[in-house]
């Protein structure tokens, strides 16, 4: 087993042990993705469910084309038990890691320039908790466990260490009998209709629908269509030379920078709110609008704000301020405030 597999298995074992004593522990979870966090909790008698958080987004078609390198239908042919560490053996309880052998049955989608997916591969999957001679399966919440004998439609990434793994818990779709949602989910066999109902319950208004929901009850060809038509995250696409984990870090950094920039933009815009009571001459308002233009990376917003600042400087006639309405809309949409973007000092009022 790789160093990563050993580390994730050890941490998950501690999380499972903590759950059995009522404690909570967060750490990398060895289910199927790199950098996934989990806090384990006791589930059914034959299965311990671990609440997990993927380090790489994996729920949507956008996620699959941003971080995945290959998507394929695979059949789980065998599983292999790892070894507990010496402390767990001495304690008589802990976590046993697991790897599964996969046979590729159908190649569904491939990112341009990605490493070719081998016909067979072995990846790290959720393992077992043990106490004495008794073993209990461990699985990720709201995810498939990768059980022997079942088929799955999976998004794979090829990592910098040369290993293949899924990109996250959302990247493993049950696929028995050629139908998304039919097969193993959370350690039990479910129907495609029941799976779709579970996915529907998790929909968030305004957010991209998870691929598990969009493709449920459909064949792999539908997933191929969704992936072919999806647009990857721009930062991820600009870093396709990096593996999925590194790409995700760059996307997170870009998102944090964008959030910080948006916060600064709105702080500068706040005094322009119609209920703020601030007064500006044309020149002062033009300077603020110019500052806002410099704080946005949106080309359209920048162009409108620059145009309006220039119109304020060029003429005292409101009829010449043709960009005002569009500029108002952009600021209001970005900051959820009402703005007039009009000079309101005493001199201009006369």
Short mmCIF file of C-alpha atoms in Angstrom, two decimals:
data_model
loop_
_atom_site.label_atom_id
_atom_site.label_comp_id
_atom_site.label_asym_id
_atom_site.label_seq_id
_atom_site.Cartn_x
_atom_site.Cartn_y
_atom_site.Cartn_z
CA UNK A 1 0.00 0.00 0.00
CA UNK A 2 1.20 3.55 -0.72
CA UNK A 3 2.29 5.96 1.98
CA UNK A 4 -0.91 7.93 1.38
CA UNK A 5 -2.99 4.78 1.81
CA UNK A 6 -1.23 3.96 5.07
CA UNK A 7 -1.73 7.47 6.41
CA UNK A 8 -5.41 7.71 5.49
CA UNK A 9 -6.08 4.25 6.86
CA UNK A 10 -4.44 5.08 10.18
CA UNK A 11 -6.36 8.33 10.60
CA UNK A 12 -9.66 6.71 9.65
CA UNK A 13 -9.01 3.96 12.16
CA UNK A 14 -8.63 6.59 14.86
CA UNK A 15 -11.81 8.29 13.68
CA UNK A 16 -13.74 5.03 13.83
CA UNK A 17 -12.40 4.27 17.30
CA UNK A 18 -13.33 7.78 18.42
CA UNK A 19 -16.86 7.35 17.12
CA UNK A 20 -17.37 4.20 19.12
CA UNK A 21 -16.55 6.13 22.30
CA UNK A 22 -18.69 9.11 21.35
CA UNK A 23 -15.80 11.38 20.35
CA UNK A 24 -15.41 13.22 17.06
CA UNK A 25 -12.19 13.35 15.05
CA UNK A 26 -11.45 14.98 11.73
CA UNK A 27 -8.74 13.84 9.37
CA UNK A 28 -8.03 12.47 5.89
CA UNK A 29 -10.48 9.74 5.07
CA UNK A 30 -9.20 6.82 3.04
CA UNK A 31 -12.41 6.14 1.11
CA UNK A 32 -11.61 7.12 -2.43
CA UNK A 33 -10.23 10.62 -2.65
CA UNK A 34 -7.14 12.57 -1.70
CA UNK A 35 -7.46 15.04 1.16
CA UNK A 36 -10.91 13.98 2.27
CA UNK A 37 -11.95 14.65 5.86
CA UNK A 38 -14.17 12.43 7.96
CA UNK A 39 -15.72 12.12 11.38
CA UNK A 40 -16.93 8.59 11.95
CA UNK A 41 -20.22 7.75 13.62
CA UNK A 42 -21.81 4.41 14.42
CA UNK A 43 -24.35 3.33 11.80
CA UNK A 44 -26.18 0.06 11.18
CA UNK A 45 -24.99 -3.04 12.98
CA UNK A 46 -23.20 -4.31 9.87
CA UNK A 47 -21.86 -0.95 8.74
CA UNK A 48 -20.24 2.11 10.32
CA UNK A 49 -21.03 5.26 8.37
CA UNK A 50 -18.39 8.02 8.37
CA UNK A 51 -19.50 11.58 7.66
CA UNK A 52 -17.03 12.72 5.03
CA UNK A 53 -15.95 15.92 3.34
CA UNK A 54 -14.14 15.68 0.03
CA UNK A 55 -10.97 17.68 -0.44
CA UNK A 56 -11.76 17.78 -4.16
CA UNK A 57 -15.25 18.79 -5.39
CA UNK A 58 -16.89 15.77 -7.02
CA UNK A 59 -20.66 16.22 -7.12
CA UNK A 60 -21.38 17.96 -10.42
CA UNK A 61 -20.53 17.60 -14.09
CA UNK A 62 -18.46 20.77 -13.72
CA UNK A 63 -16.48 19.07 -10.94
CA UNK A 64 -15.91 15.94 -13.01
CA UNK A 65 -14.49 17.84 -16.00
CA UNK A 66 -12.51 20.22 -13.76
CA UNK A 67 -10.75 17.57 -11.66
CA UNK A 68 -11.39 14.20 -13.28
CA UNK A 69 -9.12 12.79 -15.95
CA UNK A 70 -11.17 9.77 -17.01
CA UNK A 71 -14.73 8.52 -16.45
CA UNK A 72 -15.49 4.83 -16.87
CA UNK A 73 -17.82 2.01 -15.96
CA UNK A 74 -15.93 -0.46 -13.78
CA UNK A 75 -16.66 -3.82 -12.16
CA UNK A 76 -15.23 -4.61 -8.71
CA UNK A 77 -13.59 -8.02 -9.07
CA UNK A 78 -11.83 -8.43 -5.70
CA UNK A 79 -10.93 -6.76 -2.41
CA UNK A 80 -7.80 -6.99 -0.29
CA UNK A 81 -7.37 -6.43 3.42
CA UNK A 82 -4.52 -4.31 4.73
CA UNK A 83 -2.76 -4.60 8.06
CA UNK A 84 -3.53 -2.80 11.29
CA UNK A 85 -0.71 -0.87 12.92
CA UNK A 86 1.11 -2.22 15.97
CA UNK A 87 -0.77 -0.02 18.45
CA UNK A 88 -4.15 -1.20 17.13
CA UNK A 89 -3.03 -4.82 17.22
CA UNK A 90 -1.93 -4.39 20.82
CA UNK A 91 -5.24 -2.73 21.71
CA UNK A 92 -7.22 -5.42 19.95
CA UNK A 93 -9.27 -2.90 17.96
CA UNK A 94 -8.79 -0.42 15.17
CA UNK A 95 -9.08 -0.05 11.41
CA UNK A 96 -8.19 -2.38 8.54
CA UNK A 97 -7.55 -0.66 5.25
CA UNK A 98 -8.90 -2.09 2.00
CA UNK A 99 -8.03 -1.94 -1.67
CA UNK A 100 -10.29 -3.08 -4.49
CA UNK A 101 -9.46 -4.42 -7.94
CA UNK A 102 -11.41 -2.83 -10.78
CA UNK A 103 -11.98 -4.02 -14.32
CA UNK A 104 -12.82 -1.29 -16.84
CA UNK A 105 -15.94 -2.30 -18.76
CA UNK A 106 -16.67 0.91 -20.66
CA UNK A 107 -14.72 4.13 -21.20
CA UNK A 108 -17.21 6.97 -20.95
CA UNK A 109 -15.23 10.22 -21.10
CA UNK A 110 -11.62 11.37 -21.22
CA UNK A 111 -10.13 14.79 -20.61
CA UNK A 112 -8.01 15.92 -23.55
CA UNK A 113 -4.35 15.26 -22.80
CA UNK A 114 -5.07 13.08 -19.75
CA UNK A 115 -3.16 9.90 -18.96
CA UNK A 116 -4.87 6.83 -20.41
CA UNK A 117 -6.85 4.72 -17.97
CA UNK A 118 -5.51 1.14 -17.69
CA UNK A 119 -7.82 -1.81 -18.35
CA UNK A 120 -7.51 -2.91 -14.73
CA UNK A 121 -6.49 -0.97 -11.64
CA UNK A 122 -6.40 -1.21 -7.88
CA UNK A 123 -7.46 1.70 -5.67
CA UNK A 124 -7.88 2.43 -1.96
CA UNK A 125 -11.47 2.10 -0.69
CA UNK A 126 -13.28 2.16 2.65
CA UNK A 127 -12.20 -0.74 4.87
CA UNK A 128 -13.25 -2.33 8.12
CA UNK A 129 -13.32 -1.55 11.82
CA UNK A 130 -12.20 -4.48 13.94
CA UNK A 131 -12.52 -5.41 17.58
CA UNK A 132 -11.04 -8.73 18.56
CA UNK A 133 -11.92 -11.18 15.80
CA UNK A 134 -15.03 -9.24 14.71
CA UNK A 135 -14.94 -6.95 11.64
CA UNK A 136 -17.49 -4.31 10.67
CA UNK A 137 -17.58 -2.58 7.30
CA UNK A 138 -16.87 1.16 7.19
CA UNK A 139 -18.44 3.38 4.53
CA UNK A 140 -18.76 7.04 3.63
CA UNK A 141 -22.06 8.81 4.19
CA UNK A 142 -24.11 9.37 1.02
CA UNK A 143 -21.66 7.40 -1.10
CA UNK A 144 -21.03 3.98 -2.57
CA UNK A 145 -18.51 1.74 -0.83
CA UNK A 146 -17.24 -0.17 -3.90
CA UNK A 147 -18.37 -3.69 -3.10
CA UNK A 148 -17.19 -6.81 -4.91
CA UNK A 149 -19.53 -7.94 -7.66
CA UNK A 150 -21.06 -4.53 -8.36
CA UNK A 151 -20.64 -2.11 -11.25
CA UNK A 152 -20.03 1.63 -10.88
CA UNK A 153 -19.63 4.68 -13.10
CA UNK A 154 -16.60 6.48 -11.70
CA UNK A 155 -14.63 9.68 -12.27
CA UNK A 156 -10.93 8.94 -11.88
CA UNK A 157 -7.91 11.18 -11.47
CA UNK A 158 -4.28 10.26 -12.07
CA UNK A 159 -2.25 11.77 -9.24
CA UNK A 160 1.31 13.09 -9.12
CA UNK A 161 2.51 9.96 -7.29
CA UNK A 162 1.41 7.83 -10.25
CA UNK A 163 -1.65 6.37 -8.54
CA UNK A 164 -5.25 6.37 -9.71
CA UNK A 165 -8.13 7.24 -7.37
CA UNK A 166 -11.63 8.61 -7.62
CA UNK A 167 -11.92 12.37 -7.21
CA UNK A 168 -14.34 12.07 -4.29
CA UNK A 169 -17.44 10.45 -2.82
CA UNK A 170 -19.66 12.15 -5.42
CA UNK A 171 -17.67 10.55 -8.21
CA UNK A 172 -18.83 6.96 -7.62
CA UNK A 173 -22.27 6.21 -9.08
CA UNK A 174 -23.97 2.80 -8.72
CA UNK A 175 -24.34 1.23 -12.16
CA UNK A 176 -25.62 -2.34 -11.97
CA UNK A 177 -27.63 -3.49 -15.01
CA UNK A 178 -26.45 -0.46 -17.00
CA UNK A 179 -28.53 2.06 -15.04
CA UNK A 180 -27.18 4.90 -12.90
CA UNK A 181 -28.47 4.53 -9.36
CA UNK A 182 -29.04 0.80 -9.55
CA UNK A 183 -26.69 -1.14 -7.26
CA UNK A 184 -24.67 -0.56 -4.11
CA UNK A 185 -25.05 2.68 -2.15
CA UNK A 186 -23.96 3.14 1.48
CA UNK A 187 -23.26 -0.58 1.67
CA UNK A 188 -26.74 -1.70 0.62
CA UNK A 189 -28.34 -2.52 -2.73
CA UNK A 190 -30.79 0.15 -3.92
CA UNK A 191 -33.06 0.60 -6.93
CA UNK A 192 -32.45 3.42 -9.40
CA UNK A 193 -35.80 4.99 -8.44
CA UNK A 194 -34.93 4.99 -4.74
CA UNK A 195 -31.49 6.40 -5.50
CA UNK A 196 -32.99 9.22 -7.56
CA UNK A 197 -35.36 10.07 -4.71
CA UNK A 198 -32.39 10.27 -2.31
CA UNK A 199 -30.52 12.54 -4.71
CA UNK A 200 -33.59 14.76 -5.23
CA UNK A 201 -33.83 15.36 -1.49
CA UNK A 202 -30.31 16.85 -1.53
CA UNK A 203 -30.92 19.41 -4.31
CA UNK A 204 -30.08 23.02 -3.46
CA UNK A 205 -32.01 25.81 -5.18
CA UNK A 206 -29.79 27.84 -7.48
CA UNK A 207 -26.88 25.37 -7.38
CA UNK A 208 -25.80 23.06 -10.19
CA UNK A 209 -27.59 19.75 -9.87
CA UNK A 210 -25.36 16.84 -8.79
CA UNK A 211 -24.51 14.48 -11.62
CA UNK A 212 -25.85 11.62 -9.49
CA UNK A 213 -29.31 13.20 -9.74
CA UNK A 214 -29.11 14.36 -13.36
CA UNK A 215 -28.01 10.94 -14.59
CA UNK A 216 -30.01 8.73 -12.23
CA UNK A 217 -32.12 6.04 -13.98
CA UNK A 218 -30.12 6.74 -17.19
CA UNK A 219 -27.34 4.94 -19.05
CA UNK A 220 -23.68 5.92 -19.23
CA UNK A 221 -24.34 7.68 -22.53
CA UNK A 222 -26.24 10.39 -20.62
CA UNK A 223 -23.25 10.95 -18.35
CA UNK A 224 -21.03 11.25 -21.43
CA UNK A 225 -23.40 13.90 -22.83
CA UNK A 226 -23.38 15.86 -19.58
CA UNK A 227 -19.58 15.76 -19.36
CA UNK A 228 -19.01 16.62 -23.01
CA UNK A 229 -21.22 19.70 -22.69
CA UNK A 230 -19.92 20.82 -19.27
CA UNK A 231 -17.53 23.77 -18.90
CA UNK A 232 -14.66 23.26 -16.44
CA UNK A 233 -13.75 25.79 -13.78
CA UNK A 234 -11.46 28.30 -15.48
CA UNK A 235 -8.73 28.06 -12.85
CA UNK A 236 -8.80 24.26 -12.94
CA UNK A 237 -8.60 24.26 -16.73
CA UNK A 238 -5.63 26.63 -16.61
CA UNK A 239 -3.84 24.12 -14.37
CA UNK A 240 -4.51 20.84 -16.17
CA UNK A 241 -0.77 20.23 -16.04
CA UNK A 242 -1.20 19.64 -12.29
CA UNK A 243 -2.97 16.71 -10.68
CA UNK A 244 -6.52 16.99 -9.32
CA UNK A 245 -5.48 17.73 -5.73
CA UNK A 246 -3.18 20.58 -6.78
CA UNK A 247 -5.83 21.92 -9.16
CA UNK A 248 -8.37 21.99 -6.33
CA UNK A 249 -5.96 24.00 -4.17
CA UNK A 250 -5.51 26.59 -6.91
CA UNK A 251 -9.27 26.84 -7.41
CA UNK A 252 -9.77 27.33 -3.66
CA UNK A 253 -7.10 30.06 -3.62
CA UNK A 254 -8.74 31.80 -6.59
CA UNK A 255 -12.15 31.61 -4.93
CA UNK A 256 -10.75 33.07 -1.71
CA UNK A 257 -9.08 35.89 -3.63
CA UNK A 258 -12.31 36.60 -5.54
CA UNK A 259 -14.29 36.67 -2.29
CA UNK A 260 -11.80 39.09 -0.76
CA UNK A 261 -11.93 41.32 -3.86
CA UNK A 262 -15.74 41.27 -3.82
CA UNK A 263 -15.74 42.22 -0.16
CA UNK A 264 -13.41 45.17 -0.85
CA UNK A 265 -15.52 46.21 -3.86
CA UNK A 266 -18.67 46.29 -1.74
CA UNK A 267 -16.99 48.16 1.10
CA UNK A 268 -16.01 50.89 -1.38
CA UNK A 269 -19.51 50.87 -2.86
CA UNK A 270 -21.31 50.96 0.52
CA UNK A 271 -21.29 54.80 0.88
CA UNK A 272 -23.03 55.03 -2.52
CA UNK A 273 -26.14 53.30 -1.16
CA UNK A 274 -29.22 55.50 -1.42
CA UNK A 275 -29.83 55.15 2.32
CA UNK A 276 -26.22 55.93 3.33
CA UNK A 277 -26.66 59.72 3.30
CA UNK A 278 -23.32 60.40 1.61
CA UNK A 279 -22.82 63.42 -0.67
CA UNK A 280 -20.56 63.58 -3.72
CA UNK A 281 -19.68 66.11 -6.37
CA UNK A 282 -19.45 64.83 -9.93
CA UNK A 283 -15.70 64.63 -9.63
CA UNK A 284 -15.82 62.77 -6.31
CA UNK A 285 -18.41 60.32 -7.62
CA UNK A 286 -16.35 59.77 -10.75
CA UNK A 287 -13.32 58.90 -8.59
CA UNK A 288 -15.29 56.37 -6.54
CA UNK A 289 -16.74 54.77 -9.67
CA UNK A 290 -13.22 54.59 -11.14
CA UNK A 291 -12.01 52.91 -7.95
CA UNK A 292 -14.80 50.34 -8.29
CA UNK A 293 -13.75 49.68 -11.88
CA UNK A 294 -10.26 48.88 -10.65
CA UNK A 295 -11.60 46.42 -8.08
CA UNK A 296 -13.52 44.12 -10.43
CA UNK A 297 -12.11 41.41 -12.68
CA UNK A 298 -15.35 41.23 -14.66
CA UNK A 299 -14.52 42.84 -18.01
CA UNK A 300 -18.09 43.94 -18.69
CA UNK A 301 -18.52 45.54 -15.26
CA UNK A 302 -15.14 47.25 -15.55
CA UNK A 303 -15.98 48.71 -18.97
CA UNK A 304 -19.34 50.07 -17.79
CA UNK A 305 -17.92 51.65 -14.66
CA UNK A 306 -15.04 53.26 -16.57
CA UNK A 307 -17.50 54.60 -19.15
CA UNK A 308 -19.76 56.09 -16.49
CA UNK A 309 -16.82 57.68 -14.64
CA UNK A 310 -15.72 59.27 -17.89
CA UNK A 311 -19.22 60.58 -18.64
CA UNK A 312 -19.46 62.16 -15.19
CA UNK A 313 -16.18 63.97 -15.76
CA UNK A 314 -17.07 65.08 -19.28
CA UNK A 315 -20.50 66.58 -18.76
CA UNK A 316 -22.80 68.05 -16.11
CA UNK A 317 -25.83 67.08 -18.19
CA UNK A 318 -27.49 63.89 -16.83
CA UNK A 319 -28.62 63.09 -20.37
CA UNK A 320 -24.96 62.43 -21.21
CA UNK A 321 -24.61 59.85 -18.47
CA UNK A 322 -25.83 57.00 -20.69
CA UNK A 323 -23.93 54.28 -18.78
CA UNK A 324 -25.45 55.15 -15.41
CA UNK A 325 -28.38 52.69 -15.48
CA UNK A 326 -26.26 49.69 -16.45
CA UNK A 327 -23.58 50.63 -13.92
CA UNK A 328 -26.25 50.83 -11.19
CA UNK A 329 -27.43 47.32 -12.03
CA UNK A 330 -23.91 45.90 -11.83
CA UNK A 331 -23.15 47.48 -8.45
CA UNK A 332 -26.54 46.54 -6.99
CA UNK A 333 -26.21 42.96 -8.20
CA UNK A 334 -22.70 42.60 -6.79
CA UNK A 335 -23.43 44.11 -3.37
CA UNK A 336 -27.20 43.73 -2.81
CA UNK A 337 -27.67 47.44 -2.14
CA UNK A 338 -29.71 50.18 -3.85
CA UNK A 339 -27.56 52.86 -5.49
CA UNK A 340 -28.45 55.96 -7.45
CA UNK A 341 -24.94 56.74 -8.71
CA UNK A 342 -25.90 60.40 -8.98
CA UNK A 343 -23.96 63.44 -7.72
CA UNK A 344 -25.93 64.77 -4.76
CA UNK A 345 -23.93 67.67 -3.35
CA UNK A 346 -25.45 71.15 -2.95
CA UNK A 347 -23.56 72.67 -5.90
CA UNK A 348 -24.84 70.07 -8.40
CA UNK A 349 -28.35 70.24 -6.97
CA UNK A 350 -28.53 73.93 -7.91
#
